[in-house]
Structures are given as structure tokens and as C-alpha cells.
Short mmCIF file of C-alpha atoms in Angstrom, two decimals:
data_model
loop_
_atom_site.label_atom_id
_atom_site.label_comp_id
_atom_site.label_asym_id
_atom_site.label_seq_id
_atom_site.Cartn_x
_atom_site.Cartn_y
_atom_site.Cartn_z
CA MET O 195 18.70 14.54 15.54
CA ILE O 196 18.01 14.77 19.64
CA THR O 197 14.71 14.36 19.41
CA TRP O 198 14.99 11.10 17.06
CA ALA O 199 17.02 10.05 19.79
CA PHE O 200 13.63 11.07 22.87
CA GLY O 201 11.21 9.99 20.13
CA PHE O 202 13.14 5.99 20.08
CA PHE O 203 13.29 6.45 24.08
CA ILE O 204 9.90 6.54 24.03
CA VAL O 205 8.44 3.82 21.34
CA ALA O 206 10.82 1.74 23.78
CA ILE O 207 9.18 2.80 27.18
CA ILE O 208 5.67 2.26 24.87
CA ALA O 209 6.68 -1.07 24.00
CA ALA O 210 8.25 -2.96 26.87
CA LEU O 211 4.92 -1.36 28.75
CA PHE O 212 2.93 -3.42 25.87
CA GLY O 213 5.56 -6.50 26.51
CA PHE O 214 6.87 -6.39 23.52
CA GLY O 215 10.36 -7.39 24.57
CA GLY O 216 12.43 -7.06 20.68
CA ILE O 217 11.24 -4.01 19.70
CA ALA O 218 11.71 -2.16 22.68
CA ASP O 219 15.20 -4.07 22.74
CA ALA O 220 15.17 -2.37 19.29
CA ALA O 221 13.93 1.22 19.91
CA ALA O 222 15.64 1.64 22.98
CA GLY O 223 19.15 0.37 20.94
CA ILE O 224 18.71 2.83 17.76
CA ALA O 225 18.06 5.63 20.45
CA GLN O 226 21.38 4.98 22.77
CA PHE O 227 22.86 5.46 19.57
CA LEU O 228 21.58 8.39 17.88
CA PHE O 229 22.02 10.10 21.03
CA TRP O 230 25.84 9.06 21.52
CA VAL O 231 26.37 10.49 17.99
CA PHE O 232 24.38 14.02 19.22
CA VAL O 233 27.36 13.79 21.61
CA ILE O 234 30.17 13.23 19.39
CA LEU O 235 28.42 15.95 17.21
CA PHE O 236 28.19 18.67 19.79
CA ILE O 237 31.60 17.46 20.72
CA ALA O 238 33.19 18.36 17.99
CA SER O 239 31.08 21.14 17.06
CA LEU O 240 32.74 22.19 20.28
CA VAL O 241 36.01 21.92 19.47
CA LEU O 242 35.92 23.08 16.13
CA GLY O 243 34.39 26.48 17.05
CA LEU O 244 36.53 27.24 19.86
CA LEU O 245 40.05 26.30 17.30
CA THR O 246 38.46 28.20 14.46
CA GLY O 247 37.30 31.88 17.21
CA ARG O 248 34.55 32.74 15.54
CA LYS O 249 32.74 34.55 18.09
CA ILE O 250 29.28 34.06 18.21
CA PHE O 251 28.28 36.31 20.94
CA LYS O 252 29.24 39.76 20.22
#
């Protein structure tokens, strides 16, 4: 999912360089949304991993 966020970020930068403001704004918004979804899912999986007590490393 983080690769999708980076992909939309790159699209936003390229669109902004060529003057497509609407496309750049939309792509930047999607990238920001995907980034925060990634962060929330990461924190949730971290908390669930700590609560279940399963060891990842031996």
C-alpha cells in the first residue's frame, strides 16, 4: 500500500510540473489518504501483535 502512495505522489509531482493542477491535487490527496491508511494499519497490527504475545523473532 505504501508503494501506491509513493506512486500517486510521483504522479502528482509530474502533473504539477506540466501544469495540470487538478490532476496534481487529486493525486496528492490520494497519496496522502493512502499514506495515513498505511500508518493506521501498521499501528493496529503492531498493537495486536503486542496484545497477542506472539513472538516474531526466536
